[in-house]
Amino acid sequence: MKPLVEFCASNVASYTQVVVDALENDPELDVDVLEYGCLGYCGECYMEPFALVNGKLVQAPSAEALLDKIKKELQDEEDIYGDLPL
């Protein structure tokens, strides 16, 4: 099963569109990227960029930092779980 990265539509409109595009267009990543109307993190949504990586909240002060944190989280999970389905 591919890793799942989820975004809130409001957060994408404000902060993270560049992150969504980068994840979808990175030939080295094989992830599912989904955008929802709301993920239920309204306080975080208006304060800074965030995403859910396999259900785990990942936040950062900038879109670029968020992309780095998402990639690190994906790598950490790959290191832990290897080819096991998540």
PDB file of N, CA, C and O in Angstrom:
ATOM      1  N   MET A   1       0.827  -1.172   0.000  1.00  0.00           N
ATOM      2  CA  MET A   1       0.000   0.000   0.000  1.00  0.00           C
ATOM      3  C   MET A   1       0.878   1.245   0.000  1.00  0.00           C
ATOM      4  O   MET A   1       1.861   1.320   0.745  1.00  0.00           O
ATOM      5  N   LYS A   2       0.547   2.206  -0.823  1.00  0.00           N
ATOM      6  CA  LYS A   2       1.316   3.441  -0.897  1.00  0.00           C
ATOM      7  C   LYS A   2       1.086   4.293   0.347  1.00  0.00           C
ATOM      8  O   LYS A   2      -0.002   4.290   0.907  1.00  0.00           O
ATOM      9  N   PRO A   3       2.097   5.062   0.733  1.00  0.00           N
ATOM     10  CA  PRO A   3       1.889   6.032   1.802  1.00  0.00           C
ATOM     11  C   PRO A   3       0.839   7.060   1.358  1.00  0.00           C
ATOM     12  O   PRO A   3       0.718   7.367   0.168  1.00  0.00           O
ATOM     13  N   LEU A   4       0.110   7.598   2.325  1.00  0.00           N
ATOM     14  CA  LEU A   4      -0.949   8.555   2.050  1.00  0.00           C
ATOM     15  C   LEU A   4      -0.611   9.886   2.695  1.00  0.00           C
ATOM     16  O   LEU A   4      -0.333   9.955   3.894  1.00  0.00           O
ATOM     17  N   VAL A   5      -0.641  10.959   1.886  1.00  0.00           N
ATOM     18  CA  VAL A   5      -0.443  12.309   2.390  1.00  0.00           C
ATOM     19  C   VAL A   5      -1.727  13.078   2.108  1.00  0.00           C
ATOM     20  O   VAL A   5      -2.140  13.203   0.954  1.00  0.00           O
ATOM     21  N   GLU A   6      -2.355  13.576   3.184  1.00  0.00           N
ATOM     22  CA  GLU A   6      -3.635  14.251   3.064  1.00  0.00           C
ATOM     23  C   GLU A   6      -3.494  15.737   3.378  1.00  0.00           C
ATOM     24  O   GLU A   6      -2.766  16.118   4.295  1.00  0.00           O
ATOM     25  N   PHE A   7      -4.211  16.553   2.616  1.00  0.00           N
ATOM     26  CA  PHE A   7      -4.182  18.001   2.774  1.00  0.00           C
ATOM     27  C   PHE A   7      -5.587  18.542   2.933  1.00  0.00           C
ATOM     28  O   PHE A   7      -6.537  18.011   2.365  1.00  0.00           O
ATOM     29  N   CYS A   8      -5.707  19.626   3.679  1.00  0.00           N
ATOM     30  CA  CYS A   8      -6.953  20.368   3.830  1.00  0.00           C
ATOM     31  C   CYS A   8      -7.023  21.400   2.707  1.00  0.00           C
ATOM     32  O   CYS A   8      -6.042  22.110   2.439  1.00  0.00           O
ATOM     33  N   ALA A   9      -8.167  21.512   2.044  1.00  0.00           N
ATOM     34  CA  ALA A   9      -8.315  22.436   0.915  1.00  0.00           C
ATOM     35  C   ALA A   9      -8.036  23.887   1.324  1.00  0.00           C
ATOM     36  O   ALA A   9      -7.404  24.635   0.568  1.00  0.00           O
ATOM     37  N   SER A  10      -8.461  24.280   2.510  1.00  0.00           N
ATOM     38  CA  SER A  10      -8.203  25.651   2.959  1.00  0.00           C
ATOM     39  C   SER A  10      -6.715  25.887   3.165  1.00  0.00           C
ATOM     40  O   SER A  10      -6.192  26.950   2.842  1.00  0.00           O
ATOM     41  N   ASN A  11      -6.023  24.900   3.713  1.00  0.00           N
ATOM     42  CA  ASN A  11      -4.589  25.023   3.923  1.00  0.00           C
ATOM     43  C   ASN A  11      -3.844  25.030   2.598  1.00  0.00           C
ATOM     44  O   ASN A  11      -2.871  25.761   2.426  1.00  0.00           O
ATOM     45  N   VAL A  12      -4.329  24.241   1.643  1.00  0.00           N
ATOM     46  CA  VAL A  12      -3.727  24.240   0.304  1.00  0.00           C
ATOM     47  C   VAL A  12      -3.865  25.624  -0.325  1.00  0.00           C
ATOM     48  O   VAL A  12      -2.912  26.158  -0.890  1.00  0.00           O
ATOM     49  N   ALA A  13      -5.050  26.207  -0.216  1.00  0.00           N
ATOM     50  CA  ALA A  13      -5.275  27.523  -0.794  1.00  0.00           C
ATOM     51  C   ALA A  13      -4.383  28.588  -0.152  1.00  0.00           C
ATOM     52  O   ALA A  13      -3.930  29.519  -0.837  1.00  0.00           O
ATOM     53  N   SER A  14      -4.099  28.433   1.142  1.00  0.00           N
ATOM     54  CA  SER A  14      -3.306  29.432   1.861  1.00  0.00           C
ATOM     55  C   SER A  14      -1.803  29.168   1.817  1.00  0.00           C
ATOM     56  O   SER A  14      -1.016  30.097   1.751  1.00  0.00           O
ATOM     57  N   TYR A  15      -1.413  27.893   1.897  1.00  0.00           N
ATOM     58  CA  TYR A  15       0.003  27.595   2.132  1.00  0.00           C
ATOM     59  C   TYR A  15       0.616  26.493   1.268  1.00  0.00           C
ATOM     60  O   TYR A  15       1.779  26.574   0.918  1.00  0.00           O
ATOM     61  N   THR A  16      -0.101  25.420   1.026  1.00  0.00           N
ATOM     62  CA  THR A  16       0.571  24.175   0.651  1.00  0.00           C
ATOM     63  C   THR A  16       0.400  23.702  -0.789  1.00  0.00           C
ATOM     64  O   THR A  16       0.787  22.574  -1.097  1.00  0.00           O
ATOM     65  N   GLN A  17      -0.126  24.527  -1.670  1.00  0.00           N
ATOM     66  CA  GLN A  17      -0.278  24.082  -3.055  1.00  0.00           C
ATOM     67  C   GLN A  17       1.059  23.651  -3.650  1.00  0.00           C
ATOM     68  O   GLN A  17       1.153  22.645  -4.346  1.00  0.00           O
ATOM     69  N   VAL A  18       2.111  24.372  -3.340  1.00  0.00           N
ATOM     70  CA  VAL A  18       3.436  24.027  -3.857  1.00  0.00           C
ATOM     71  C   VAL A  18       3.889  22.659  -3.337  1.00  0.00           C
ATOM     72  O   VAL A  18       4.567  21.908  -4.046  1.00  0.00           O
ATOM     73  N   VAL A  19       3.496  22.305  -2.120  1.00  0.00           N
ATOM     74  CA  VAL A  19       3.855  21.010  -1.538  1.00  0.00           C
ATOM     75  C   VAL A  19       3.094  19.895  -2.249  1.00  0.00           C
ATOM     76  O   VAL A  19       3.669  18.860  -2.608  1.00  0.00           O
ATOM     77  N   VAL A  20       1.798  20.108  -2.472  1.00  0.00           N
ATOM     78  CA  VAL A  20       0.979  19.136  -3.201  1.00  0.00           C
ATOM     79  C   VAL A  20       1.591  18.878  -4.569  1.00  0.00           C
ATOM     80  O   VAL A  20       1.795  17.729  -4.977  1.00  0.00           O
ATOM     81  N   ASP A  21       1.902  19.949  -5.287  1.00  0.00           N
ATOM     82  CA  ASP A  21       2.484  19.822  -6.632  1.00  0.00           C
ATOM     83  C   ASP A  21       3.812  19.081  -6.597  1.00  0.00           C
ATOM     84  O   ASP A  21       4.081  18.218  -7.439  1.00  0.00           O
ATOM     85  N   ALA A  22       4.643  19.408  -5.613  1.00  0.00           N
ATOM     86  CA  ALA A  22       5.962  18.762  -5.519  1.00  0.00           C
ATOM     87  C   ALA A  22       5.822  17.268  -5.260  1.00  0.00           C
ATOM     88  O   ALA A  22       6.533  16.457  -5.869  1.00  0.00           O
ATOM     89  N   LEU A  23       4.910  16.883  -4.376  1.00  0.00           N
ATOM     90  CA  LEU A  23       4.718  15.461  -4.070  1.00  0.00           C
ATOM     91  C   LEU A  23       4.154  14.703  -5.268  1.00  0.00           C
ATOM     92  O   LEU A  23       4.563  13.580  -5.555  1.00  0.00           O
ATOM     93  N   GLU A  24       3.214  15.319  -5.967  1.00  0.00           N
ATOM     94  CA  GLU A  24       2.595  14.656  -7.113  1.00  0.00           C
ATOM     95  C   GLU A  24       3.553  14.515  -8.293  1.00  0.00           C
ATOM     96  O   GLU A  24       3.408  13.593  -9.097  1.00  0.00           O
ATOM     97  N   ASN A  25       4.533  15.406  -8.382  1.00  0.00           N
ATOM     98  CA  ASN A  25       5.420  15.413  -9.538  1.00  0.00           C
ATOM     99  C   ASN A  25       6.821  14.889  -9.266  1.00  0.00           C
ATOM    100  O   ASN A  25       7.673  14.918 -10.150  1.00  0.00           O
ATOM    101  N   ASP A  26       7.066  14.398  -8.067  1.00  0.00           N
ATOM    102  CA  ASP A  26       8.384  13.873  -7.721  1.00  0.00           C
ATOM    103  C   ASP A  26       8.493  12.432  -8.223  1.00  0.00           C
ATOM    104  O   ASP A  26       7.807  11.545  -7.723  1.00  0.00           O
ATOM    105  N   PRO A  27       9.364  12.169  -9.206  1.00  0.00           N
ATOM    106  CA  PRO A  27       9.473  10.818  -9.761  1.00  0.00           C
ATOM    107  C   PRO A  27      10.051   9.801  -8.779  1.00  0.00           C
ATOM    108  O   PRO A  27       9.919   8.603  -8.974  1.00  0.00           O
ATOM    109  N   GLU A  28      10.689  10.265  -7.698  1.00  0.00           N
ATOM    110  CA  GLU A  28      11.274   9.355  -6.716  1.00  0.00           C
ATOM    111  C   GLU A  28      10.290   8.947  -5.629  1.00  0.00           C
ATOM    112  O   GLU A  28      10.583   8.045  -4.852  1.00  0.00           O
ATOM    113  N   LEU A  29       9.144   9.616  -5.568  1.00  0.00           N
ATOM    114  CA  LEU A  29       8.152   9.299  -4.541  1.00  0.00           C
ATOM    115  C   LEU A  29       6.979   8.563  -5.161  1.00  0.00           C
ATOM    116  O   LEU A  29       6.511   8.907  -6.236  1.00  0.00           O
ATOM    117  N   ASP A  30       6.498   7.567  -4.446  1.00  0.00           N
ATOM    118  CA  ASP A  30       5.304   6.831  -4.868  1.00  0.00           C
ATOM    119  C   ASP A  30       4.299   6.932  -3.730  1.00  0.00           C
ATOM    120  O   ASP A  30       4.196   6.046  -2.885  1.00  0.00           O
ATOM    121  N   VAL A  31       3.604   8.077  -3.685  1.00  0.00           N
ATOM    122  CA  VAL A  31       2.646   8.350  -2.616  1.00  0.00           C
ATOM    123  C   VAL A  31       1.301   8.734  -3.212  1.00  0.00           C
ATOM    124  O   VAL A  31       1.225   9.241  -4.324  1.00  0.00           O
ATOM    125  N   ASP A  32       0.250   8.459  -2.446  1.00  0.00           N
ATOM    126  CA  ASP A  32      -1.073   8.965  -2.793  1.00  0.00           C
ATOM    127  C   ASP A  32      -1.236  10.309  -2.100  1.00  0.00           C
ATOM    128  O   ASP A  32      -1.002  10.429  -0.896  1.00  0.00           O
ATOM    129  N   VAL A  33      -1.623  11.319  -2.873  1.00  0.00           N
ATOM    130  CA  VAL A  33      -1.843  12.662  -2.348  1.00  0.00           C
ATOM    131  C   VAL A  33      -3.323  12.979  -2.515  1.00  0.00           C
ATOM    132  O   VAL A  33      -3.835  12.946  -3.636  1.00  0.00           O
ATOM    133  N   LEU A  34      -3.994  13.265  -1.394  1.00  0.00           N
ATOM    134  CA  LEU A  34      -5.418  13.574  -1.432  1.00  0.00           C
ATOM    135  C   LEU A  34      -5.677  14.908  -0.757  1.00  0.00           C
ATOM    136  O   LEU A  34      -5.001  15.275   0.207  1.00  0.00           O
ATOM    137  N   GLU A  35      -6.668  15.613  -1.272  1.00  0.00           N
ATOM    138  CA  GLU A  35      -7.084  16.891  -0.704  1.00  0.00           C
ATOM    139  C   GLU A  35      -8.547  16.772  -0.306  1.00  0.00           C
ATOM    140  O   GLU A  35      -9.375  16.322  -1.089  1.00  0.00           O
ATOM    141  N   TYR A  36      -8.834  17.171   0.929  1.00  0.00           N
ATOM    142  CA  TYR A  36     -10.190  17.125   1.458  1.00  0.00           C
ATOM    143  C   TYR A  36     -10.658  18.530   1.786  1.00  0.00           C
ATOM    144  O   TYR A  36      -9.842  19.424   2.033  1.00  0.00           O
ATOM    145  N   GLY A  37     -11.960  18.719   1.847  1.00  0.00           N
ATOM    146  CA  GLY A  37     -12.515  20.017   2.230  1.00  0.00           C
ATOM    147  C   GLY A  37     -12.103  20.416   3.635  1.00  0.00           C
ATOM    148  O   GLY A  37     -11.847  21.578   3.916  1.00  0.00           O
ATOM    149  N   CYS A  38     -12.028  19.441   4.537  1.00  0.00           N
ATOM    150  CA  CYS A  38     -11.641  19.708   5.924  1.00  0.00           C
ATOM    151  C   CYS A  38     -11.083  18.423   6.529  1.00  0.00           C
ATOM    152  O   CYS A  38     -11.633  17.350   6.323  1.00  0.00           O
ATOM    153  N   LEU A  39     -10.016  18.574   7.300  1.00  0.00           N
ATOM    154  CA  LEU A  39      -9.427  17.436   8.006  1.00  0.00           C
ATOM    155  C   LEU A  39      -9.661  17.533   9.509  1.00  0.00           C
ATOM    156  O   LEU A  39      -9.207  16.681  10.262  1.00  0.00           O
ATOM    157  N   GLY A  40     -10.352  18.586   9.949  1.00  0.00           N
ATOM    158  CA  GLY A  40     -10.653  18.731  11.369  1.00  0.00           C
ATOM    159  C   GLY A  40      -9.534  19.346  12.194  1.00  0.00           C
ATOM    160  O   GLY A  40      -9.540  19.226  13.413  1.00  0.00           O
ATOM    161  N   TYR A  41      -8.592  19.996  11.576  1.00  0.00           N
ATOM    162  CA  TYR A  41      -7.490  20.654  12.276  1.00  0.00           C
ATOM    163  C   TYR A  41      -7.579  22.159  12.033  1.00  0.00           C
ATOM    164  O   TYR A  41      -6.621  22.806  11.614  1.00  0.00           O
ATOM    165  N   CYS A  42      -8.744  22.727  12.303  1.00  0.00           N
ATOM    166  CA  CYS A  42      -9.023  24.112  11.932  1.00  0.00           C
ATOM    167  C   CYS A  42      -8.065  25.111  12.577  1.00  0.00           C
ATOM    168  O   CYS A  42      -7.654  26.066  11.931  1.00  0.00           O
ATOM    169  N   GLY A  43      -7.679  24.901  13.820  1.00  0.00           N
ATOM    170  CA  GLY A  43      -6.725  25.808  14.455  1.00  0.00           C
ATOM    171  C   GLY A  43      -5.390  25.794  13.748  1.00  0.00           C
ATOM    172  O   GLY A  43      -4.814  26.848  13.453  1.00  0.00           O
ATOM    173  N   GLU A  44      -4.895  24.615  13.443  1.00  0.00           N
ATOM    174  CA  GLU A  44      -3.625  24.490  12.742  1.00  0.00           C
ATOM    175  C   GLU A  44      -3.729  24.996  11.305  1.00  0.00           C
ATOM    176  O   GLU A  44      -2.802  25.579  10.768  1.00  0.00           O
ATOM    177  N   CYS A  45      -4.884  24.770  10.709  1.00  0.00           N
ATOM    178  CA  CYS A  45      -5.085  25.103   9.301  1.00  0.00           C
ATOM    179  C   CYS A  45      -4.822  26.582   9.017  1.00  0.00           C
ATOM    180  O   CYS A  45      -4.265  26.928   7.990  1.00  0.00           O
ATOM    181  N   TYR A  46      -5.237  27.440   9.928  1.00  0.00           N
ATOM    182  CA  TYR A  46      -5.084  28.869   9.700  1.00  0.00           C
ATOM    183  C   TYR A  46      -3.784  29.424  10.244  1.00  0.00           C
ATOM    184  O   TYR A  46      -3.472  30.585  10.015  1.00  0.00           O
ATOM    185  N   MET A  47      -3.009  28.607  10.948  1.00  0.00           N
ATOM    186  CA  MET A  47      -1.780  29.104  11.551  1.00  0.00           C
ATOM    187  C   MET A  47      -0.533  28.807  10.736  1.00  0.00           C
ATOM    188  O   MET A  47       0.361  29.644  10.648  1.00  0.00           O
ATOM    189  N   GLU A  48      -0.455  27.593  10.152  1.00  0.00           N
ATOM    190  CA  GLU A  48       0.755  27.241   9.417  1.00  0.00           C
ATOM    191  C   GLU A  48       0.485  26.050   8.509  1.00  0.00           C
ATOM    192  O   GLU A  48      -0.525  25.367   8.640  1.00  0.00           O
ATOM    193  N   PRO A  49       1.381  25.791   7.574  1.00  0.00           N
ATOM    194  CA  PRO A  49       1.225  24.641   6.678  1.00  0.00           C
ATOM    195  C   PRO A  49       1.222  23.329   7.459  1.00  0.00           C
ATOM    196  O   PRO A  49       1.982  23.168   8.415  1.00  0.00           O
ATOM    197  N   PHE A  50       0.349  22.403   7.027  1.00  0.00           N
ATOM    198  CA  PHE A  50       0.313  21.085   7.648  1.00  0.00           C
ATOM    199  C   PHE A  50      -0.225  20.061   6.669  1.00  0.00           C
ATOM    200  O   PHE A  50      -0.832  20.397   5.652  1.00  0.00           O
ATOM    201  N   ALA A  51       0.008  18.810   6.994  1.00  0.00           N
ATOM    202  CA  ALA A  51      -0.536  17.682   6.243  1.00  0.00           C
ATOM    203  C   ALA A  51      -0.622  16.505   7.195  1.00  0.00           C
ATOM    204  O   ALA A  51      -0.022  16.518   8.277  1.00  0.00           O
ATOM    205  N   LEU A  52      -1.362  15.497   6.800  1.00  0.00           N
ATOM    206  CA  LEU A  52      -1.381  14.234   7.521  1.00  0.00           C
ATOM    207  C   LEU A  52      -0.606  13.220   6.685  1.00  0.00           C
ATOM    208  O   LEU A  52      -0.903  13.042   5.501  1.00  0.00           O
ATOM    209  N   VAL A  53       0.384  12.599   7.277  1.00  0.00           N
ATOM    210  CA  VAL A  53       1.183  11.581   6.607  1.00  0.00           C
ATOM    211  C   VAL A  53       0.827  10.252   7.253  1.00  0.00           C
ATOM    212  O   VAL A  53       1.138  10.033   8.426  1.00  0.00           O
ATOM    213  N   ASN A  54       0.100   9.431   6.516  1.00  0.00           N
ATOM    214  CA  ASN A  54      -0.410   8.171   7.061  1.00  0.00           C
ATOM    215  C   ASN A  54      -1.116   8.404   8.396  1.00  0.00           C
ATOM    216  O   ASN A  54      -0.953   7.659   9.351  1.00  0.00           O
ATOM    217  N   GLY A  55      -1.897   9.495   8.454  1.00  0.00           N
ATOM    218  CA  GLY A  55      -2.685   9.816   9.635  1.00  0.00           C
ATOM    219  C   GLY A  55      -1.969  10.615  10.699  1.00  0.00           C
ATOM    220  O   GLY A  55      -2.581  11.048  11.669  1.00  0.00           O
ATOM    221  N   LYS A  56      -0.662  10.837  10.549  1.00  0.00           N
ATOM    222  CA  LYS A  56       0.115  11.581  11.545  1.00  0.00           C
ATOM    223  C   LYS A  56       0.207  13.044  11.137  1.00  0.00           C
ATOM    224  O   LYS A  56       0.584  13.366   9.999  1.00  0.00           O
ATOM    225  N   LEU A  57      -0.117  13.945  12.067  1.00  0.00           N
ATOM    226  CA  LEU A  57      -0.041  15.376  11.808  1.00  0.00           C
ATOM    227  C   LEU A  57       1.411  15.807  11.661  1.00  0.00           C
ATOM    228  O   LEU A  57       2.243  15.539  12.524  1.00  0.00           O
ATOM    229  N   VAL A  58       1.701  16.507  10.551  1.00  0.00           N
ATOM    230  CA  VAL A  58       3.035  17.059  10.293  1.00  0.00           C
ATOM    231  C   VAL A  58       2.845  18.537  10.008  1.00  0.00           C
ATOM    232  O   VAL A  58       2.081  18.905   9.113  1.00  0.00           O
ATOM    233  N   GLN A  59       3.520  19.401  10.771  1.00  0.00           N
ATOM    234  CA  GLN A  59       3.398  20.846  10.639  1.00  0.00           C
ATOM    235  C   GLN A  59       4.771  21.471  10.452  1.00  0.00           C
ATOM    236  O   GLN A  59       5.775  20.914  10.882  1.00  0.00           O
ATOM    237  N   ALA A  60       4.785  22.673   9.847  1.00  0.00           N
ATOM    238  CA  ALA A  60       6.040  23.391   9.663  1.00  0.00           C
ATOM    239  C   ALA A  60       5.732  24.880   9.478  1.00  0.00           C
ATOM    240  O   ALA A  60       4.615  25.232   9.089  1.00  0.00           O
ATOM    241  N   PRO A  61       6.711  25.730   9.692  1.00  0.00           N
ATOM    242  CA  PRO A  61       6.475  27.167   9.565  1.00  0.00           C
ATOM    243  C   PRO A  61       6.389  27.671   8.116  1.00  0.00           C
ATOM    244  O   PRO A  61       5.932  28.781   7.875  1.00  0.00           O
ATOM    245  N   SER A  62       6.818  26.840   7.157  1.00  0.00           N
ATOM    246  CA  SER A  62       6.757  27.245   5.748  1.00  0.00           C
ATOM    247  C   SER A  62       6.448  26.029   4.885  1.00  0.00           C
ATOM    248  O   SER A  62       6.615  24.885   5.321  1.00  0.00           O
ATOM    249  N   ALA A  63       6.024  26.287   3.670  1.00  0.00           N
ATOM    250  CA  ALA A  63       5.724  25.195   2.743  1.00  0.00           C
ATOM    251  C   ALA A  63       6.974  24.372   2.450  1.00  0.00           C
ATOM    252  O   ALA A  63       6.916  23.139   2.396  1.00  0.00           O
ATOM    253  N   GLU A  64       8.102  25.039   2.285  1.00  0.00           N
ATOM    254  CA  GLU A  64       9.341  24.332   1.985  1.00  0.00           C
ATOM    255  C   GLU A  64       9.746  23.427   3.150  1.00  0.00           C
ATOM    256  O   GLU A  64      10.166  22.289   2.953  1.00  0.00           O
ATOM    257  N   ALA A  65       9.609  23.941   4.364  1.00  0.00           N
ATOM    258  CA  ALA A  65       9.934  23.140   5.544  1.00  0.00           C
ATOM    259  C   ALA A  65       8.962  21.972   5.688  1.00  0.00           C
ATOM    260  O   ALA A  65       9.360  20.872   6.090  1.00  0.00           O
ATOM    261  N   LEU A  66       7.687  22.190   5.334  1.00  0.00           N
ATOM    262  CA  LEU A  66       6.707  21.110   5.399  1.00  0.00           C
ATOM    263  C   LEU A  66       7.069  19.996   4.425  1.00  0.00           C
ATOM    264  O   LEU A  66       7.017  18.819   4.773  1.00  0.00           O
ATOM    265  N   LEU A  67       7.452  20.355   3.215  1.00  0.00           N
ATOM    266  CA  LEU A  67       7.846  19.349   2.232  1.00  0.00           C
ATOM    267  C   LEU A  67       9.017  18.525   2.758  1.00  0.00           C
ATOM    268  O   LEU A  67       9.004  17.289   2.662  1.00  0.00           O
ATOM    269  N   ASP A  68       9.988  19.180   3.352  1.00  0.00           N
ATOM    270  CA  ASP A  68      11.134  18.467   3.926  1.00  0.00           C
ATOM    271  C   ASP A  68      10.691  17.516   5.044  1.00  0.00           C
ATOM    272  O   ASP A  68      11.139  16.369   5.113  1.00  0.00           O
ATOM    273  N   LYS A  69       9.790  17.993   5.916  1.00  0.00           N
ATOM    274  CA  LYS A  69       9.319  17.160   7.023  1.00  0.00           C
ATOM    275  C   LYS A  69       8.498  15.971   6.517  1.00  0.00           C
ATOM    276  O   LYS A  69       8.594  14.871   7.062  1.00  0.00           O
ATOM    277  N   ILE A  70       7.690  16.190   5.479  1.00  0.00           N
ATOM    278  CA  ILE A  70       6.904  15.093   4.909  1.00  0.00           C
ATOM    279  C   ILE A  70       7.843  14.034   4.334  1.00  0.00           C
ATOM    280  O   ILE A  70       7.668  12.841   4.583  1.00  0.00           O
ATOM    281  N   LYS A  71       8.837  14.459   3.586  1.00  0.00           N
ATOM    282  CA  LYS A  71       9.786  13.506   3.003  1.00  0.00           C
ATOM    283  C   LYS A  71      10.540  12.751   4.099  1.00  0.00           C
ATOM    284  O   LYS A  71      10.774  11.551   3.983  1.00  0.00           O
ATOM    285  N   LYS A  72      10.901  13.448   5.173  1.00  0.00           N
ATOM    286  CA  LYS A  72      11.583  12.786   6.288  1.00  0.00           C
ATOM    287  C   LYS A  72      10.651  11.771   6.940  1.00  0.00           C
ATOM    288  O   LYS A  72      11.067  10.649   7.247  1.00  0.00           O
ATOM    289  N   GLU A  73       9.404  12.123   7.154  1.00  0.00           N
ATOM    290  CA  GLU A  73       8.445  11.195   7.764  1.00  0.00           C
ATOM    291  C   GLU A  73       8.258   9.964   6.877  1.00  0.00           C
ATOM    292  O   GLU A  73       8.211   8.840   7.365  1.00  0.00           O
ATOM    293  N   LEU A  74       8.150  10.173   5.570  1.00  0.00           N
ATOM    294  CA  LEU A  74       8.009   9.045   4.647  1.00  0.00           C
ATOM    295  C   LEU A  74       9.240   8.148   4.697  1.00  0.00           C
ATOM    296  O   LEU A  74       9.128   6.922   4.693  1.00  0.00           O
ATOM    297  N   GLN A  75      10.420   8.760   4.764  1.00  0.00           N
ATOM    298  CA  GLN A  75      11.656   7.976   4.840  1.00  0.00           C
ATOM    299  C   GLN A  75      11.749   7.224   6.152  1.00  0.00           C
ATOM    300  O   GLN A  75      12.126   6.053   6.181  1.00  0.00           O
ATOM    301  N   ASP A  76      11.372   7.885   7.249  1.00  0.00           N
ATOM    302  CA  ASP A  76      11.395   7.221   8.555  1.00  0.00           C
ATOM    303  C   ASP A  76      10.476   6.006   8.558  1.00  0.00           C
ATOM    304  O   ASP A  76      10.836   4.948   9.079  1.00  0.00           O
ATOM    305  N   GLU A  77       9.285   6.147   7.986  1.00  0.00           N
ATOM    306  CA  GLU A  77       8.351   5.017   7.932  1.00  0.00           C
ATOM    307  C   GLU A  77       8.884   3.910   7.038  1.00  0.00           C
ATOM    308  O   GLU A  77       8.727   2.731   7.353  1.00  0.00           O
ATOM    309  N   GLU A  78       9.532   4.274   5.952  1.00  0.00           N
ATOM    310  CA  GLU A  78      10.137   3.270   5.063  1.00  0.00           C
ATOM    311  C   GLU A  78      11.233   2.517   5.804  1.00  0.00           C
ATOM    312  O   GLU A  78      11.348   1.306   5.691  1.00  0.00           O
ATOM    313  N   ASP A  79      12.032   3.247   6.586  1.00  0.00           N
ATOM    314  CA  ASP A  79      13.099   2.613   7.360  1.00  0.00           C
ATOM    315  C   ASP A  79      12.536   1.645   8.400  1.00  0.00           C
ATOM    316  O   ASP A  79      13.105   0.585   8.639  1.00  0.00           O
ATOM    317  N   ILE A  80      11.408   2.014   9.008  1.00  0.00           N
ATOM    318  CA  ILE A  80      10.812   1.179  10.051  1.00  0.00           C
ATOM    319  C   ILE A  80      10.074  -0.010   9.455  1.00  0.00           C
ATOM    320  O   ILE A  80      10.259  -1.151   9.880  1.00  0.00           O
ATOM    321  N   TYR A  81       9.231   0.264   8.462  1.00  0.00           N
ATOM    322  CA  TYR A  81       8.329  -0.772   7.963  1.00  0.00           C
ATOM    323  C   TYR A  81       8.813  -1.464   6.690  1.00  0.00           C
ATOM    324  O   TYR A  81       8.270  -2.503   6.323  1.00  0.00           O
ATOM    325  N   GLY A  82       9.770  -0.876   6.022  1.00  0.00           N
ATOM    326  CA  GLY A  82      10.269  -1.472   4.775  1.00  0.00           C
ATOM    327  C   GLY A  82       9.150  -1.651   3.775  1.00  0.00           C
ATOM    328  O   GLY A  82       8.407  -0.730   3.509  1.00  0.00           O
ATOM    329  N   ASP A  83       9.013  -2.855   3.232  1.00  0.00           N
ATOM    330  CA  ASP A  83       8.013  -3.130   2.226  1.00  0.00           C
ATOM    331  C   ASP A  83       6.705  -3.657   2.818  1.00  0.00           C
ATOM    332  O   ASP A  83       5.829  -4.079   2.095  1.00  0.00           O
ATOM    333  N   LEU A  84       6.597  -3.641   4.149  1.00  0.00           N
ATOM    334  CA  LEU A  84       5.360  -4.106   4.773  1.00  0.00           C
ATOM    335  C   LEU A  84       4.236  -3.123   4.490  1.00  0.00           C
ATOM    336  O   LEU A  84       4.461  -1.920   4.477  1.00  0.00           O
ATOM    337  N   PRO A  85       3.038  -3.606   4.285  1.00  0.00           N
ATOM    338  CA  PRO A  85       1.912  -2.686   4.096  1.00  0.00           C
ATOM    339  C   PRO A  85       1.674  -1.873   5.365  1.00  0.00           C
ATOM    340  O   PRO A  85       1.750  -2.426   6.458  1.00  0.00           O
ATOM    341  N   LEU A  86       1.429  -0.581   5.203  1.00  0.00           N
ATOM    342  CA  LEU A  86       1.199   0.270   6.372  1.00  0.00           C
ATOM    343  C   LEU A  86      -0.244   0.213   6.786  1.00  0.00           C
ATOM    344  O   LEU A  86      -1.125   0.020   6.057  1.00  0.00           O
TER     345      LEU A  86
END
